[in-house]
PDB file of N, CA, C and O in Angstrom:
ATOM      1  N   UNK G   1       0.809  -1.205   0.018  1.00  0.00           N
ATOM      2  CA  UNK G   1      -0.012  -0.026  -0.009  1.00  0.00           C
ATOM      3  C   UNK G   1       0.878   1.250   0.037  1.00  0.00           C
ATOM      4  O   UNK G   1       1.936   1.263   0.656  1.00  0.00           O
ATOM      5  N   UNK G   2       0.455   2.225  -0.750  1.00  0.00           N
ATOM      6  CA  UNK G   2       1.120   3.507  -0.747  1.00  0.00           C
ATOM      7  C   UNK G   2       0.063   4.635  -0.584  1.00  0.00           C
ATOM      8  O   UNK G   2      -1.138   4.417  -0.806  1.00  0.00           O
ATOM      9  N   UNK G   3       0.582   5.777  -0.201  1.00  0.00           N
ATOM     10  CA  UNK G   3      -0.275   6.998  -0.117  1.00  0.00           C
ATOM     11  C   UNK G   3       0.275   8.042  -1.001  1.00  0.00           C
ATOM     12  O   UNK G   3       1.466   8.092  -1.277  1.00  0.00           O
ATOM     13  N   UNK G   4      -0.566   8.893  -1.531  1.00  0.00           N
ATOM     14  CA  UNK G   4      -0.159  10.042  -2.333  1.00  0.00           C
ATOM     15  C   UNK G   4      -0.938  11.228  -1.908  1.00  0.00           C
ATOM     16  O   UNK G   4      -2.133  11.136  -1.603  1.00  0.00           O
ATOM     17  N   UNK G   5      -0.242  12.372  -1.979  1.00  0.00           N
ATOM     18  CA  UNK G   5      -0.935  13.659  -1.813  1.00  0.00           C
ATOM     19  C   UNK G   5      -0.768  14.412  -3.123  1.00  0.00           C
ATOM     20  O   UNK G   5       0.379  14.519  -3.580  1.00  0.00           O
ATOM     21  N   UNK G   6      -1.838  14.818  -3.709  1.00  0.00           N
ATOM     22  CA  UNK G   6      -1.772  15.382  -5.065  1.00  0.00           C
ATOM     23  C   UNK G   6      -2.533  16.697  -5.088  1.00  0.00           C
ATOM     24  O   UNK G   6      -3.561  16.862  -4.532  1.00  0.00           O
ATOM     25  N   UNK G   7      -1.926  17.687  -5.843  1.00  0.00           N
ATOM     26  CA  UNK G   7      -2.526  18.958  -6.063  1.00  0.00           C
ATOM     27  C   UNK G   7      -2.428  19.294  -7.531  1.00  0.00           C
ATOM     28  O   UNK G   7      -1.333  19.108  -8.124  1.00  0.00           O
ATOM     29  N   UNK G   8      -3.530  19.728  -8.150  1.00  0.00           N
ATOM     30  CA  UNK G   8      -3.570  20.126  -9.525  1.00  0.00           C
ATOM     31  C   UNK G   8      -3.635  21.649  -9.583  1.00  0.00           C
ATOM     32  O   UNK G   8      -4.427  22.275  -8.901  1.00  0.00           O
ATOM     33  N   UNK G   9      -2.766  22.248 -10.422  1.00  0.00           N
ATOM     34  CA  UNK G   9      -2.721  23.667 -10.677  1.00  0.00           C
ATOM     35  C   UNK G   9      -2.970  23.965 -12.127  1.00  0.00           C
ATOM     36  O   UNK G   9      -2.063  23.857 -12.952  1.00  0.00           O
ATOM     37  N   UNK G  10      -4.172  24.285 -12.540  1.00  0.00           N
ATOM     38  CA  UNK G  10      -4.464  24.665 -13.946  1.00  0.00           C
ATOM     39  C   UNK G  10      -3.784  26.013 -14.230  1.00  0.00           C
ATOM     40  O   UNK G  10      -3.809  26.913 -13.404  1.00  0.00           O
ATOM     41  N   UNK G  11      -3.186  26.100 -15.397  1.00  0.00           N
ATOM     42  CA  UNK G  11      -2.508  27.317 -15.799  1.00  0.00           C
ATOM     43  C   UNK G  11      -3.306  27.981 -16.909  1.00  0.00           C
ATOM     44  O   UNK G  11      -3.812  27.345 -17.824  1.00  0.00           O
ATOM     45  N   UNK G  12      -3.354  29.309 -16.882  1.00  0.00           N
ATOM     46  CA  UNK G  12      -4.002  30.095 -17.949  1.00  0.00           C
ATOM     47  C   UNK G  12      -5.407  29.551 -18.278  1.00  0.00           C
ATOM     48  O   UNK G  12      -5.775  29.311 -19.407  1.00  0.00           O
ATOM     49  N   UNK G  13      -6.225  29.389 -17.225  1.00  0.00           N
ATOM     50  CA  UNK G  13      -7.543  28.824 -17.408  1.00  0.00           C
ATOM     51  C   UNK G  13      -8.535  29.704 -16.697  1.00  0.00           C
ATOM     52  O   UNK G  13      -8.311  30.198 -15.553  1.00  0.00           O
ATOM     53  N   UNK G  14      -9.674  29.983 -17.353  1.00  0.00           N
ATOM     54  CA  UNK G  14     -10.678  30.915 -16.789  1.00  0.00           C
ATOM     55  C   UNK G  14     -11.508  30.247 -15.644  1.00  0.00           C
ATOM     56  O   UNK G  14     -12.100  30.974 -14.853  1.00  0.00           O
ATOM     57  N   UNK G  15     -11.573  28.907 -15.626  1.00  0.00           N
ATOM     58  CA  UNK G  15     -12.327  28.267 -14.616  1.00  0.00           C
ATOM     59  C   UNK G  15     -11.535  27.096 -14.044  1.00  0.00           C
ATOM     60  O   UNK G  15     -11.790  25.925 -14.297  1.00  0.00           O
ATOM     61  N   UNK G  16     -10.501  27.420 -13.238  1.00  0.00           N
ATOM     62  CA  UNK G  16      -9.627  26.347 -12.717  1.00  0.00           C
ATOM     63  C   UNK G  16     -10.334  25.336 -11.818  1.00  0.00           C
ATOM     64  O   UNK G  16      -9.985  24.190 -11.748  1.00  0.00           O
ATOM     65  N   UNK G  17     -11.430  25.773 -11.173  1.00  0.00           N
ATOM     66  CA  UNK G  17     -12.160  24.875 -10.275  1.00  0.00           C
ATOM     67  C   UNK G  17     -12.714  23.699 -11.050  1.00  0.00           C
ATOM     68  O   UNK G  17     -12.718  22.538 -10.540  1.00  0.00           O
ATOM     69  N   UNK G  18     -13.176  23.921 -12.278  1.00  0.00           N
ATOM     70  CA  UNK G  18     -13.775  22.838 -13.054  1.00  0.00           C
ATOM     71  C   UNK G  18     -12.729  21.833 -13.465  1.00  0.00           C
ATOM     72  O   UNK G  18     -12.908  20.615 -13.454  1.00  0.00           O
ATOM     73  N   UNK G  19     -11.478  22.306 -13.729  1.00  0.00           N
ATOM     74  CA  UNK G  19     -10.386  21.420 -14.110  1.00  0.00           C
ATOM     75  C   UNK G  19     -10.010  20.545 -12.951  1.00  0.00           C
ATOM     76  O   UNK G  19      -9.877  19.350 -13.021  1.00  0.00           O
ATOM     77  N   UNK G  20      -9.928  21.137 -11.743  1.00  0.00           N
ATOM     78  CA  UNK G  20      -9.617  20.421 -10.545  1.00  0.00           C
ATOM     79  C   UNK G  20     -10.709  19.436 -10.208  1.00  0.00           C
ATOM     80  O   UNK G  20     -10.440  18.224  -9.946  1.00  0.00           O
ATOM     81  N   UNK G  21     -11.960  19.851 -10.218  1.00  0.00           N
ATOM     82  CA  UNK G  21     -13.061  18.973  -9.861  1.00  0.00           C
ATOM     83  C   UNK G  21     -13.197  17.823 -10.856  1.00  0.00           C
ATOM     84  O   UNK G  21     -13.456  16.659 -10.431  1.00  0.00           O
ATOM     85  N   UNK G  22     -12.981  18.060 -12.139  1.00  0.00           N
ATOM     86  CA  UNK G  22     -13.032  16.934 -13.118  1.00  0.00           C
ATOM     87  C   UNK G  22     -11.914  15.953 -12.874  1.00  0.00           C
ATOM     88  O   UNK G  22     -12.169  14.740 -13.075  1.00  0.00           O
ATOM     89  N   UNK G  23     -10.721  16.418 -12.501  1.00  0.00           N
ATOM     90  CA  UNK G  23      -9.641  15.477 -12.276  1.00  0.00           C
ATOM     91  C   UNK G  23      -9.889  14.659 -11.023  1.00  0.00           C
ATOM     92  O   UNK G  23      -9.515  13.450 -11.006  1.00  0.00           O
ATOM     93  N   UNK G  24     -10.522  15.202 -10.028  1.00  0.00           N
ATOM     94  CA  UNK G  24     -10.838  14.457  -8.775  1.00  0.00           C
ATOM     95  C   UNK G  24     -11.983  13.499  -9.068  1.00  0.00           C
ATOM     96  O   UNK G  24     -11.949  12.378  -8.555  1.00  0.00           O
ATOM     97  N   UNK G  25     -12.864  13.890  -9.887  1.00  0.00           N
ATOM     98  CA  UNK G  25     -14.059  13.063 -10.165  1.00  0.00           C
ATOM     99  C   UNK G  25     -13.666  11.675 -10.764  1.00  0.00           C
ATOM    100  O   UNK G  25     -14.348  10.670 -10.543  1.00  0.00           O
ATOM    101  N   UNK G  26     -12.558  11.597 -11.448  1.00  0.00           N
ATOM    102  CA  UNK G  26     -12.143  10.303 -12.080  1.00  0.00           C
ATOM    103  C   UNK G  26     -11.794   9.304 -10.985  1.00  0.00           C
ATOM    104  O   UNK G  26     -11.822   8.094 -11.255  1.00  0.00           O
ATOM    105  N   UNK G  27     -11.520   9.748  -9.774  1.00  0.00           N
ATOM    106  CA  UNK G  27     -11.163   8.854  -8.673  1.00  0.00           C
ATOM    107  C   UNK G  27     -12.360   7.961  -8.292  1.00  0.00           C
ATOM    108  O   UNK G  27     -12.206   6.902  -7.719  1.00  0.00           O
ATOM    109  N   UNK G  28     -13.607   8.374  -8.609  1.00  0.00           N
ATOM    110  CA  UNK G  28     -14.742   7.575  -8.281  1.00  0.00           C
ATOM    111  C   UNK G  28     -14.736   6.231  -9.009  1.00  0.00           C
ATOM    112  O   UNK G  28     -15.324   5.288  -8.537  1.00  0.00           O
ATOM    113  N   UNK G  29     -14.041   6.142 -10.147  1.00  0.00           N
ATOM    114  CA  UNK G  29     -13.969   4.934 -10.974  1.00  0.00           C
ATOM    115  C   UNK G  29     -12.678   4.178 -10.714  1.00  0.00           C
ATOM    116  O   UNK G  29     -12.405   3.208 -11.397  1.00  0.00           O
ATOM    117  N   UNK G  30     -11.916   4.638  -9.767  1.00  0.00           N
ATOM    118  CA  UNK G  30     -10.594   3.961  -9.507  1.00  0.00           C
ATOM    119  C   UNK G  30     -10.689   3.178  -8.210  1.00  0.00           C
ATOM    120  O   UNK G  30     -11.563   3.459  -7.360  1.00  0.00           O
ATOM    121  N   UNK G  31      -9.840   2.235  -8.046  1.00  0.00           N
ATOM    122  CA  UNK G  31      -9.857   1.345  -6.870  1.00  0.00           C
ATOM    123  C   UNK G  31      -8.862   1.900  -5.771  1.00  0.00           C
ATOM    124  O   UNK G  31      -7.942   1.272  -5.358  1.00  0.00           O
ATOM    125  N   UNK G  32      -9.201   3.148  -5.351  1.00  0.00           N
ATOM    126  CA  UNK G  32      -8.339   3.792  -4.269  1.00  0.00           C
ATOM    127  C   UNK G  32      -9.370   4.480  -3.332  1.00  0.00           C
ATOM    128  O   UNK G  32     -10.464   4.869  -3.649  1.00  0.00           O
ATOM    129  N   UNK G  33      -8.842   4.616  -2.097  1.00  0.00           N
ATOM    130  CA  UNK G  33      -9.558   5.441  -1.128  1.00  0.00           C
ATOM    131  C   UNK G  33      -9.011   6.822  -1.258  1.00  0.00           C
ATOM    132  O   UNK G  33      -7.812   7.006  -1.464  1.00  0.00           O
ATOM    133  N   UNK G  34      -9.828   7.823  -1.194  1.00  0.00           N
ATOM    134  CA  UNK G  34      -9.348   9.214  -1.322  1.00  0.00           C
ATOM    135  C   UNK G  34     -10.180  10.157  -0.481  1.00  0.00           C
ATOM    136  O   UNK G  34     -11.336   9.907  -0.155  1.00  0.00           O
ATOM    137  N   UNK G  35      -9.520  11.281  -0.078  1.00  0.00           N
ATOM    138  CA  UNK G  35     -10.153  12.258   0.727  1.00  0.00           C
ATOM    139  C   UNK G  35      -9.698  13.612   0.123  1.00  0.00           C
ATOM    140  O   UNK G  35      -8.563  13.874  -0.031  1.00  0.00           O
ATOM    141  N   UNK G  36     -10.695  14.444  -0.246  1.00  0.00           N
ATOM    142  CA  UNK G  36     -10.433  15.740  -0.804  1.00  0.00           C
ATOM    143  C   UNK G  36     -10.307  16.777   0.299  1.00  0.00           C
ATOM    144  O   UNK G  36     -11.172  16.823   1.156  1.00  0.00           O
ATOM    145  N   UNK G  37      -9.171  17.468   0.300  1.00  0.00           N
ATOM    146  CA  UNK G  37      -8.974  18.525   1.242  1.00  0.00           C
ATOM    147  C   UNK G  37      -9.065  19.889   0.669  1.00  0.00           C
ATOM    148  O   UNK G  37      -9.419  20.030  -0.561  1.00  0.00           O
ATOM    149  N   UNK G  38      -8.765  20.899   1.364  1.00  0.00           N
ATOM    150  CA  UNK G  38      -8.864  22.268   0.883  1.00  0.00           C
ATOM    151  C   UNK G  38      -7.867  22.640  -0.146  1.00  0.00           C
ATOM    152  O   UNK G  38      -8.080  23.480  -0.994  1.00  0.00           O
ATOM    153  N   UNK G  39      -6.723  21.971  -0.114  1.00  0.00           N
ATOM    154  CA  UNK G  39      -5.631  22.263  -1.040  1.00  0.00           C
ATOM    155  C   UNK G  39      -5.202  21.081  -1.861  1.00  0.00           C
ATOM    156  O   UNK G  39      -4.821  21.201  -3.031  1.00  0.00           O
ATOM    157  N   UNK G  40      -5.282  19.873  -1.270  1.00  0.00           N
ATOM    158  CA  UNK G  40      -4.843  18.717  -1.959  1.00  0.00           C
ATOM    159  C   UNK G  40      -5.792  17.546  -1.706  1.00  0.00           C
ATOM    160  O   UNK G  40      -6.688  17.574  -0.829  1.00  0.00           O
ATOM    161  N   UNK G  41      -5.572  16.465  -2.452  1.00  0.00           N
ATOM    162  CA  UNK G  41      -6.326  15.233  -2.345  1.00  0.00           C
ATOM    163  C   UNK G  41      -5.373  14.169  -1.917  1.00  0.00           C
ATOM    164  O   UNK G  41      -4.287  14.034  -2.432  1.00  0.00           O
ATOM    165  N   UNK G  42      -5.815  13.360  -0.960  1.00  0.00           N
ATOM    166  CA  UNK G  42      -5.011  12.281  -0.438  1.00  0.00           C
ATOM    167  C   UNK G  42      -5.565  10.931  -0.971  1.00  0.00           C
ATOM    168  O   UNK G  42      -6.763  10.665  -0.851  1.00  0.00           O
ATOM    169  N   UNK G  43      -4.681  10.127  -1.554  1.00  0.00           N
ATOM    170  CA  UNK G  43      -5.056   8.809  -2.092  1.00  0.00           C
ATOM    171  C   UNK G  43      -4.372   7.736  -1.279  1.00  0.00           C
ATOM    172  O   UNK G  43      -3.258   7.930  -0.799  1.00  0.00           O
ATOM    173  N   UNK G  44      -5.015   6.598  -1.135  1.00  0.00           N
ATOM    174  CA  UNK G  44      -4.401   5.486  -0.447  1.00  0.00           C
ATOM    175  C   UNK G  44      -4.944   4.172  -1.107  1.00  0.00           C
ATOM    176  O   UNK G  44      -6.108   4.027  -1.452  1.00  0.00           O
ATOM    177  N   UNK G  45      -3.959   3.273  -1.381  1.00  0.00           N
ATOM    178  CA  UNK G  45      -4.327   2.042  -2.009  1.00  0.00           C
ATOM    179  C   UNK G  45      -3.167   1.224  -2.453  1.00  0.00           C
ATOM    180  O   UNK G  45      -2.036   1.550  -2.091  1.00  0.00           O
ATOM    181  N   UNK G  46      -3.452   0.189  -3.249  1.00  0.00           N
ATOM    182  CA  UNK G  46      -2.394  -0.653  -3.774  1.00  0.00           C
ATOM    183  C   UNK G  46      -1.522   0.221  -4.751  1.00  0.00           C
ATOM    184  O   UNK G  46      -2.043   1.125  -5.366  1.00  0.00           O
ATOM    185  N   UNK G  47      -0.258  -0.037  -4.760  1.00  0.00           N
ATOM    186  CA  UNK G  47       0.683   0.775  -5.544  1.00  0.00           C
ATOM    187  C   UNK G  47       0.200   0.943  -6.979  1.00  0.00           C
ATOM    188  O   UNK G  47       0.138   2.137  -7.437  1.00  0.00           O
ATOM    189  N   UNK G  48      -0.143  -0.086  -7.683  1.00  0.00           N
ATOM    190  CA  UNK G  48      -0.511   0.035  -9.073  1.00  0.00           C
ATOM    191  C   UNK G  48      -1.800   0.836  -9.228  1.00  0.00           C
ATOM    192  O   UNK G  48      -1.979   1.545 -10.224  1.00  0.00           O
ATOM    193  N   UNK G  49      -2.714   0.785  -8.269  1.00  0.00           N
ATOM    194  CA  UNK G  49      -3.940   1.558  -8.342  1.00  0.00           C
ATOM    195  C   UNK G  49      -3.700   3.030  -8.093  1.00  0.00           C
ATOM    196  O   UNK G  49      -4.325   3.875  -8.780  1.00  0.00           O
ATOM    197  N   UNK G  50      -2.838   3.372  -7.134  1.00  0.00           N
ATOM    198  CA  UNK G  50      -2.542   4.738  -6.911  1.00  0.00           C
ATOM    199  C   UNK G  50      -1.819   5.396  -8.084  1.00  0.00           C
ATOM    200  O   UNK G  50      -2.189   6.429  -8.541  1.00  0.00           O
ATOM    201  N   UNK G  51      -0.825   4.677  -8.648  1.00  0.00           N
ATOM    202  CA  UNK G  51      -0.140   5.222  -9.828  1.00  0.00           C
ATOM    203  C   UNK G  51      -1.117   5.441 -11.001  1.00  0.00           C
ATOM    204  O   UNK G  51      -1.074   6.454 -11.700  1.00  0.00           O
ATOM    205  N   UNK G  52      -1.990   4.444 -11.255  1.00  0.00           N
ATOM    206  CA  UNK G  52      -2.951   4.547 -12.350  1.00  0.00           C
ATOM    207  C   UNK G  52      -3.875   5.724 -12.093  1.00  0.00           C
ATOM    208  O   UNK G  52      -4.202   6.496 -13.018  1.00  0.00           O
ATOM    209  N   UNK G  53      -4.324   5.911 -10.835  1.00  0.00           N
ATOM    210  CA  UNK G  53      -5.233   7.015 -10.516  1.00  0.00           C
ATOM    211  C   UNK G  53      -4.585   8.380 -10.739  1.00  0.00           C
ATOM    212  O   UNK G  53      -5.206   9.283 -11.276  1.00  0.00           O
ATOM    213  N   UNK G  54      -3.304   8.494 -10.375  1.00  0.00           N
ATOM    214  CA  UNK G  54      -2.593   9.733 -10.639  1.00  0.00           C
ATOM    215  C   UNK G  54      -2.491  10.065 -12.084  1.00  0.00           C
ATOM    216  O   UNK G  54      -2.653  11.202 -12.523  1.00  0.00           O
ATOM    217  N   UNK G  55      -2.227   9.030 -12.912  1.00  0.00           N
ATOM    218  CA  UNK G  55      -2.187   9.260 -14.366  1.00  0.00           C
ATOM    219  C   UNK G  55      -3.481   9.656 -14.888  1.00  0.00           C
ATOM    220  O   UNK G  55      -3.593  10.569 -15.751  1.00  0.00           O
ATOM    221  N   UNK G  56      -4.590   9.003 -14.419  1.00  0.00           N
ATOM    222  CA  UNK G  56      -5.932   9.411 -14.893  1.00  0.00           C
ATOM    223  C   UNK G  56      -6.223  10.857 -14.518  1.00  0.00           C
ATOM    224  O   UNK G  56      -6.844  11.591 -15.295  1.00  0.00           O
ATOM    225  N   UNK G  57      -5.870  11.278 -13.298  1.00  0.00           N
ATOM    226  CA  UNK G  57      -6.140  12.621 -12.864  1.00  0.00           C
ATOM    227  C   UNK G  57      -5.372  13.601 -13.764  1.00  0.00           C
ATOM    228  O   UNK G  57      -5.956  14.609 -14.234  1.00  0.00           O
ATOM    229  N   UNK G  58      -4.111  13.309 -14.049  1.00  0.00           N
ATOM    230  CA  UNK G  58      -3.329  14.187 -14.899  1.00  0.00           C
ATOM    231  C   UNK G  58      -3.885  14.249 -16.328  1.00  0.00           C
ATOM    232  O   UNK G  58      -4.025  15.321 -16.898  1.00  0.00           O
ATOM    233  N   UNK G  59      -4.189  13.063 -16.888  1.00  0.00           N
ATOM    234  CA  UNK G  59      -4.739  13.036 -18.242  1.00  0.00           C
ATOM    235  C   UNK G  59      -6.026  13.814 -18.347  1.00  0.00           C
ATOM    236  O   UNK G  59      -6.210  14.565 -19.319  1.00  0.00           O
ATOM    237  N   UNK G  60      -6.874  13.686 -17.346  1.00  0.00           N
ATOM    238  CA  UNK G  60      -8.113  14.489 -17.359  1.00  0.00           C
ATOM    239  C   UNK G  60      -7.873  15.979 -17.237  1.00  0.00           C
ATOM    240  O   UNK G  60      -8.473  16.768 -17.951  1.00  0.00           O
ATOM    241  N   UNK G  61      -6.992  16.367 -16.355  1.00  0.00           N
ATOM    242  CA  UNK G  61      -6.718  17.778 -16.180  1.00  0.00           C
ATOM    243  C   UNK G  61      -6.098  18.396 -17.402  1.00  0.00           C
ATOM    244  O   UNK G  61      -6.442  19.498 -17.780  1.00  0.00           O
ATOM    245  N   UNK G  62      -5.180  17.689 -18.100  1.00  0.00           N
ATOM    246  CA  UNK G  62      -4.494  18.294 -19.216  1.00  0.00           C
ATOM    247  C   UNK G  62      -5.443  18.428 -20.457  1.00  0.00           C
ATOM    248  O   UNK G  62      -5.054  19.131 -21.360  1.00  0.00           O
ATOM    249  N   UNK G  63      -6.548  17.803 -20.432  1.00  0.00           N
ATOM    250  CA  UNK G  63      -7.464  17.995 -21.518  1.00  0.00           C
ATOM    251  C   UNK G  63      -7.948  19.441 -21.622  1.00  0.00           C
ATOM    252  O   UNK G  63      -8.338  19.887 -22.684  1.00  0.00           O
ATOM    253  N   UNK G  64      -7.894  20.166 -20.523  1.00  0.00           N
ATOM    254  CA  UNK G  64      -8.319  21.517 -20.472  1.00  0.00           C
ATOM    255  C   UNK G  64      -7.188  22.556 -20.831  1.00  0.00           C
ATOM    256  O   UNK G  64      -7.404  23.723 -20.916  1.00  0.00           O
ATOM    257  N   UNK G  65      -5.964  22.005 -20.998  1.00  0.00           N
ATOM    258  CA  UNK G  65      -4.877  22.915 -21.288  1.00  0.00           C
ATOM    259  C   UNK G  65      -3.663  22.620 -20.410  1.00  0.00           C
ATOM    260  O   UNK G  65      -3.514  21.522 -19.796  1.00  0.00           O
ATOM    261  N   UNK G  66      -2.822  23.631 -20.226  1.00  0.00           N
ATOM    262  CA  UNK G  66      -1.678  23.470 -19.416  1.00  0.00           C
ATOM    263  C   UNK G  66      -1.975  23.340 -17.938  1.00  0.00           C
ATOM    264  O   UNK G  66      -2.900  23.950 -17.405  1.00  0.00           O
ATOM    265  N   UNK G  67      -1.217  22.441 -17.292  1.00  0.00           N
ATOM    266  CA  UNK G  67      -1.506  22.132 -15.913  1.00  0.00           C
ATOM    267  C   UNK G  67      -0.180  21.671 -15.203  1.00  0.00           C
ATOM    268  O   UNK G  67       0.670  21.048 -15.818  1.00  0.00           O
ATOM    269  N   UNK G  68      -0.073  22.057 -13.995  1.00  0.00           N
ATOM    270  CA  UNK G  68       0.947  21.487 -13.099  1.00  0.00           C
ATOM    271  C   UNK G  68       0.298  20.528 -12.105  1.00  0.00           C
ATOM    272  O   UNK G  68      -0.800  20.820 -11.611  1.00  0.00           O
ATOM    273  N   UNK G  69       1.014  19.464 -11.804  1.00  0.00           N
ATOM    274  CA  UNK G  69       0.516  18.503 -10.831  1.00  0.00           C
ATOM    275  C   UNK G  69       1.625  18.235  -9.868  1.00  0.00           C
ATOM    276  O   UNK G  69       2.759  17.846 -10.278  1.00  0.00           O
ATOM    277  N   UNK G  70       1.419  18.422  -8.579  1.00  0.00           N
ATOM    278  CA  UNK G  70       2.440  18.228  -7.560  1.00  0.00           C
ATOM    279  C   UNK G  70       1.970  16.979  -6.741  1.00  0.00           C
ATOM    280  O   UNK G  70       0.838  16.960  -6.263  1.00  0.00           O
ATOM    281  N   UNK G  71       2.893  16.036  -6.613  1.00  0.00           N
ATOM    282  CA  UNK G  71       2.539  14.762  -5.960  1.00  0.00           C
ATOM    283  C   UNK G  71       3.625  14.409  -4.940  1.00  0.00           C
ATOM    284  O   UNK G  71       4.792  14.539  -5.250  1.00  0.00           O
ATOM    285  N   UNK G  72       3.176  13.982  -3.808  1.00  0.00           N
ATOM    286  CA  UNK G  72       4.084  13.425  -2.769  1.00  0.00           C
ATOM    287  C   UNK G  72       3.625  11.982  -2.565  1.00  0.00           C
ATOM    288  O   UNK G  72       2.459  11.725  -2.315  1.00  0.00           O
ATOM    289  N   UNK G  73       4.572  11.047  -2.679  1.00  0.00           N
ATOM    290  CA  UNK G  73       4.292   9.624  -2.514  1.00  0.00           C
ATOM    291  C   UNK G  73       4.963   9.103  -1.265  1.00  0.00           C
ATOM    292  O   UNK G  73       6.108   9.436  -1.013  1.00  0.00           O
ATOM    293  N   UNK G  74       4.255   8.195  -0.513  1.00  0.00           N
ATOM    294  CA  UNK G  74       4.853   7.633   0.655  1.00  0.00           C
ATOM    295  C   UNK G  74       4.462   6.184   0.770  1.00  0.00           C
ATOM    296  O   UNK G  74       3.313   5.802   0.438  1.00  0.00           O
ATOM    297  N   UNK G  75       5.354   5.345   1.226  1.00  0.00           N
ATOM    298  CA  UNK G  75       5.028   3.973   1.565  1.00  0.00           C
ATOM    299  C   UNK G  75       5.021   3.721   3.069  1.00  0.00           C
ATOM    300  O   UNK G  75       4.977   2.600   3.533  1.00  0.00           O
ATOM    301  N   UNK G  76       5.084   4.813   3.829  1.00  0.00           N
ATOM    302  CA  UNK G  76       5.038   4.717   5.306  1.00  0.00           C
ATOM    303  C   UNK G  76       3.601   4.422   5.731  1.00  0.00           C
ATOM    304  O   UNK G  76       2.651   4.845   5.152  1.00  0.00           O
ATOM    305  N   UNK G  77       3.508   3.647   6.797  1.00  0.00           N
ATOM    306  CA  UNK G  77       2.189   3.314   7.309  1.00  0.00           C
ATOM    307  C   UNK G  77       1.490   4.554   7.853  1.00  0.00           C
ATOM    308  O   UNK G  77       2.155   5.466   8.350  1.00  0.00           O
ATOM    309  N   UNK G  78       0.158   4.552   7.752  1.00  0.00           N
ATOM    310  CA  UNK G  78      -0.622   5.705   8.233  1.00  0.00           C
ATOM    311  C   UNK G  78      -0.526   5.812   9.723  1.00  0.00           C
ATOM    312  O   UNK G  78      -0.529   4.926  10.490  1.00  0.00           O
TER     313      UNK G  78
END
C-alpha cells in the first residue's frame, strides 16, 4: 500500500475549479480510497492503483490545457 498527496494547478484557465473537480471526479472509478482537502487530495491504495489514478487525474486535467501537478508519494504506514 502507498499513499499520495496530489494537487492540480491549472494554468492560464478561466475556470480552474472545473479542471480540478473533473480530475478528482475520475477517482470515483478507481480502486483507491481518497479524501479531498482544501488544497490537496489524499489517495491510499495498492501501488498500481494509486499510480494509475494519478495518471488518470493528470490526463483528465491536461485535456483543459496546461497544468501543473504536484505529488508526494509515501510507503510509510498511516
